[in-house]
Short mmCIF file of C-alpha atoms in Angstrom, two decimals:
data_model
loop_
_atom_site.label_atom_id
_atom_site.label_comp_id
_atom_site.label_asym_id
_atom_site.label_seq_id
_atom_site.Cartn_x
_atom_site.Cartn_y
_atom_site.Cartn_z
CA GLN R 1 -8.02 -0.61 -5.83
CA VAL R 2 -4.91 -0.39 -8.02
CA GLN R 3 -2.45 -3.22 -7.48
CA LEU R 4 0.89 -3.92 -9.14
CA GLN R 5 2.89 -7.13 -8.99
CA GLU R 6 6.37 -7.71 -10.33
CA SER R 7 7.46 -11.07 -11.70
CA GLY R 8 10.59 -12.49 -13.26
CA PRO R 9 13.79 -14.41 -12.55
CA GLY R 10 15.48 -13.72 -9.23
CA LEU R 11 18.90 -14.64 -10.58
CA VAL R 12 20.52 -13.42 -13.78
CA LYS R 13 24.03 -14.19 -15.03
CA PRO R 14 26.46 -11.37 -15.80
CA SER R 15 26.31 -10.07 -19.39
CA GLU R 16 22.80 -11.51 -19.85
CA THR R 17 19.44 -9.70 -20.04
CA LEU R 18 17.25 -8.97 -17.04
CA SER R 19 13.56 -9.20 -17.91
CA LEU R 20 10.74 -8.27 -15.54
CA THR R 21 6.99 -7.94 -15.93
CA CYS R 22 4.55 -5.87 -13.89
CA THR R 23 0.94 -7.04 -13.85
CA VAL R 24 -1.54 -4.27 -13.09
CA SER R 25 -4.98 -4.99 -11.65
CA GLY R 26 -7.78 -2.64 -10.77
CA TYR R 27 -6.83 -0.12 -13.45
CA SER R 28 -6.20 -0.10 -17.19
CA ILE R 29 -2.68 0.74 -18.36
CA ASN R 30 -4.36 2.16 -21.46
CA SER R 31 -5.07 5.39 -19.60
CA ASP R 32 -3.64 8.83 -18.97
CA TYR R 33 -1.22 7.53 -16.38
CA TYR R 34 2.40 6.65 -16.88
CA TRP R 35 3.98 3.39 -15.77
CA ALA R 36 7.44 3.24 -14.29
CA TRP R 37 10.28 1.07 -13.04
CA VAL R 38 12.38 2.02 -10.01
CA ARG R 39 15.18 0.02 -8.42
CA GLN R 40 17.05 0.01 -5.12
CA PRO R 41 20.40 -1.77 -4.67
CA PRO R 42 20.79 -3.39 -1.25
CA GLY R 43 21.35 -0.71 1.39
CA GLU R 44 21.23 2.08 -1.18
CA ASP R 45 18.83 4.75 -2.42
CA LEU R 46 15.99 4.63 -4.89
CA GLU R 47 16.89 5.00 -8.56
CA TRP R 48 14.31 5.72 -11.26
CA ILE R 49 14.86 3.60 -14.38
CA ALA R 50 12.20 4.34 -16.98
CA THR R 51 8.64 5.51 -17.60
CA MET R 52 6.15 4.92 -20.39
CA ILE R 53 2.59 5.83 -21.34
CA HIS R 54 0.30 3.96 -23.75
CA THR R 55 0.81 6.59 -26.47
CA GLY R 56 4.34 5.28 -26.84
CA THR R 57 6.13 8.14 -25.13
CA THR R 58 9.06 6.86 -23.09
CA TYR R 59 11.57 8.41 -20.72
CA TYR R 60 14.77 6.74 -19.61
CA ASN R 61 17.38 7.37 -16.93
CA PRO R 62 20.31 8.79 -18.94
CA SER R 63 22.77 6.57 -17.09
CA LEU R 64 20.86 3.43 -18.15
CA ARG R 65 19.36 4.51 -21.47
CA SER R 66 21.70 2.48 -23.67
CA ARG R 67 20.75 -0.78 -21.92
CA VAL R 68 17.07 -0.35 -21.01
CA THR R 69 13.78 -0.94 -22.80
CA ILE R 70 10.33 -0.42 -21.28
CA SER R 71 7.23 -1.67 -23.05
CA LEU R 72 3.48 -2.04 -22.49
CA ASP R 73 1.19 -4.99 -23.30
CA GLU R 74 -2.28 -3.48 -23.19
CA ALA R 75 -4.00 -6.80 -23.94
CA LYS R 76 -2.51 -8.34 -20.80
CA ASN R 77 -2.56 -5.08 -18.79
CA GLN R 78 1.14 -5.52 -18.14
CA PHE R 79 4.30 -3.57 -18.68
CA SER R 80 7.84 -4.86 -18.86
CA LEU R 81 11.46 -3.96 -18.32
CA GLN R 82 14.48 -5.29 -20.16
CA LEU R 83 17.99 -4.44 -18.99
CA ASN R 84 20.82 -5.71 -21.17
CA SER R 85 24.41 -6.62 -20.37
CA VAL R 86 23.87 -6.76 -16.63
CA THR R 87 26.66 -6.69 -14.06
CA ALA R 88 26.75 -7.12 -10.30
CA ALA R 89 25.96 -3.41 -10.02
CA ASP R 90 22.48 -4.15 -11.36
CA THR R 91 21.67 -6.31 -8.34
CA ALA R 92 18.71 -4.60 -6.70
CA VAL R 93 15.11 -4.75 -5.64
CA TYR R 94 13.10 -3.72 -8.70
CA TYR R 95 9.77 -1.95 -8.20
CA CYS R 96 7.08 -1.16 -10.71
CA ALA R 97 4.88 1.84 -10.03
CA ARG R 98 2.16 4.02 -11.46
CA GLN R 99 3.47 7.50 -12.23
CA VAL R 100 1.31 10.58 -12.30
CA SER R 101 2.61 13.34 -14.54
CA GLY R 102 0.77 16.61 -14.53
CA LEU R 103 1.40 19.60 -12.34
CA GLY R 104 4.00 17.42 -10.73
CA SER R 105 5.34 13.91 -11.19
CA TYR R 106 5.02 11.29 -8.49
CA HIS R 107 4.45 7.57 -7.97
CA ASP R 108 1.19 6.82 -6.18
CA TYR R 109 0.95 3.03 -6.39
CA TRP R 110 3.85 0.61 -6.07
CA GLY R 111 4.42 -3.11 -6.40
CA GLN R 112 5.96 -4.97 -3.49
CA GLY R 113 9.28 -5.26 -5.31
CA THR R 114 11.31 -8.21 -6.51
CA LEU R 115 14.97 -8.88 -5.74
CA VAL R 116 17.13 -9.58 -8.76
CA THR R 117 20.65 -10.82 -8.14
CA VAL R 118 23.27 -10.76 -10.86
CA SER R 119 25.71 -13.57 -10.29
CA SER R 120 27.26 -16.48 -12.11
CA GLN U 1 25.04 10.71 -7.29
CA SER U 2 21.53 12.08 -6.75
CA VAL U 3 20.90 15.71 -7.67
CA LEU U 4 18.59 16.07 -4.66
CA THR U 5 20.40 16.32 -1.33
CA GLN U 6 18.88 15.28 1.99
CA PRO U 7 20.43 14.97 5.45
CA PRO U 8 21.45 11.37 6.16
CA SER U 9 19.52 11.19 9.41
CA VAL U 10 17.30 13.08 11.84
CA SER U 11 16.01 12.03 15.23
CA ALA U 12 13.70 13.21 17.98
CA ALA U 13 11.78 11.93 20.95
CA PRO U 14 8.20 10.66 20.70
CA ARG U 15 5.58 13.38 20.21
CA GLN U 16 8.24 15.83 19.04
CA LYS U 17 8.67 17.29 15.55
CA VAL U 18 11.26 16.68 12.86
CA THR U 19 11.88 18.37 9.54
CA ILE U 20 13.68 16.91 6.55
CA SER U 21 15.15 19.14 3.88
CA CYS U 22 15.56 18.38 0.19
CA SER U 23 17.88 20.65 -1.73
CA GLY U 24 18.02 20.80 -5.51
CA SER U 25 18.39 23.28 -8.33
CA SER U 26 16.45 25.43 -10.77
CA SER U 27 16.12 22.52 -13.22
CA ASN U 28 14.36 20.24 -10.76
CA ILE U 29 12.81 21.57 -7.53
CA GLY U 30 12.97 25.11 -8.88
CA GLY U 31 10.62 24.13 -11.69
CA SER U 32 8.60 21.15 -10.48
CA PRO U 33 6.60 20.21 -7.39
CA VAL U 34 8.22 17.77 -4.99
CA SER U 35 6.81 14.52 -3.68
CA TRP U 36 7.81 12.64 -0.54
CA TYR U 37 7.91 8.90 0.12
CA GLN U 38 8.19 6.84 3.29
CA GLN U 39 9.97 3.50 3.13
CA VAL U 40 9.89 1.16 6.09
CA PRO U 41 12.78 -1.33 5.81
CA GLY U 42 11.87 -4.35 3.70
CA THR U 43 8.81 -2.72 2.15
CA ALA U 44 7.99 -0.65 -0.92
CA PRO U 45 8.00 3.14 -0.76
CA LYS U 46 4.70 4.80 0.10
CA LEU U 47 3.61 8.18 -1.20
CA LEU U 48 3.28 10.71 1.64
CA ILE U 49 3.12 14.07 -0.08
CA TYR U 50 2.55 15.05 -3.71
CA GLU U 51 2.52 18.36 -5.56
CA SER U 52 4.58 19.81 -2.71
CA VAL U 53 1.83 20.05 -0.09
CA LYS U 54 -0.96 17.54 -0.80
CA ARG U 55 -1.53 14.34 1.16
CA PRO U 56 -3.04 11.18 -0.38
CA SER U 57 -6.08 9.76 1.29
CA GLY U 58 -5.16 7.98 4.50
CA ILE U 59 -2.01 9.96 5.24
CA PRO U 60 -2.43 11.76 8.58
CA ASP U 61 -2.05 15.51 8.81
CA ARG U 62 0.99 15.01 11.05
CA PHE U 63 2.84 14.89 7.75
CA SER U 64 3.21 18.17 5.87
CA GLY U 65 5.19 19.47 2.92
CA SER U 66 6.43 22.85 1.80
CA GLN U 67 8.53 24.13 -1.06
CA SER U 68 10.33 27.37 -1.84
CA GLY U 69 12.87 28.18 -4.51
CA THR U 70 15.15 25.20 -4.99
CA SER U 71 14.37 23.50 -1.67
CA ALA U 72 11.55 21.50 -0.13
CA THR U 73 10.80 20.37 3.39
CA LEU U 74 8.89 17.48 4.93
CA GLY U 75 7.61 17.98 8.46
CA ILE U 76 6.47 15.27 10.84
CA THR U 77 4.76 16.32 14.06
CA GLY U 78 3.70 14.15 16.98
CA LEU U 79 6.46 11.69 16.18
CA GLN U 80 5.57 8.03 16.71
CA THR U 81 7.67 4.88 16.75
CA GLY U 82 5.85 3.79 13.62
CA ASP U 83 7.38 6.79 11.81
CA GLU U 84 10.83 5.23 11.94
CA ALA U 85 11.70 4.78 8.29
CA GLU U 86 13.70 6.14 5.38
CA TYR U 87 12.19 9.20 3.71
CA TYR U 88 12.88 10.24 0.11
CA CYS U 89 12.01 13.35 -1.84
CA GLY U 90 11.49 13.16 -5.58
CA THR U 91 10.71 15.38 -8.53
CA TRP U 92 11.06 15.75 -12.29
CA GLU U 93 14.46 16.84 -13.58
CA ASN U 94 13.57 19.04 -16.54
CA SER U 95 17.07 19.24 -18.01
CA LEU U 96 17.32 15.46 -18.33
CA HIS U 97 13.64 14.55 -18.79
CA SER U 98 14.10 12.20 -15.87
CA TYR U 99 12.64 11.54 -12.47
CA VAL U 100 15.09 11.95 -9.60
CA PHE U 101 14.96 10.81 -5.99
CA GLY U 102 16.79 12.37 -3.07
CA THR U 103 19.59 10.77 -1.11
CA GLY U 104 17.23 9.60 1.62
CA THR U 105 16.91 10.49 5.30
CA ARG U 106 16.66 8.00 8.12
CA VAL U 107 14.23 9.08 10.84
CA THR U 108 14.88 7.66 14.30
CA VAL U 109 12.52 8.02 17.24
CA LEU U 110 14.61 8.22 20.39
#
């Protein structure tokens, strides 16, 4: 059974860096699946942030590309998100997910989500 | 600002049917299969439909998907109170090498 769990600070100050980690259990991230971050501001819609596979291929949301880095730690079976220069607009529930990319792309397993608030 | 447009809300009585549309363009739905997600408030999204028409294990056949041209549709038959949730479509946006979600549709059981 694939399980994902997000972890990281729940409060980040404006202009600082948001850092989150997703711990994957039940499946190796060193596989033919992609690993993704998705966020959802309070009361708003889902927004895809970034995706990565163990080969090093990455994809980023164009609107966030300049501030985002996704990375994998195969030894720990974790992947991470860094979002720089955050503002209140980055306040959201952040989800990590496994992304299938083949005939179609979709997210089949999700973490429970973690709320990150940007405030001084 | 999503490139995939859904109706804000749909509603129907128990045991009735609802359909949710997802409208896109040739660079997304027109070239890639659509997936659908159900999100009960306060919980993570759950995959309902993938590759336009397939259901993951455990998803009842009351949920169905279809896709034609630059649009896709999610159908829910035999509506139950437990189906009250937000539903999102999603697909790959080939022009931007990005994944995009729809604007979300709230399903209410009357």
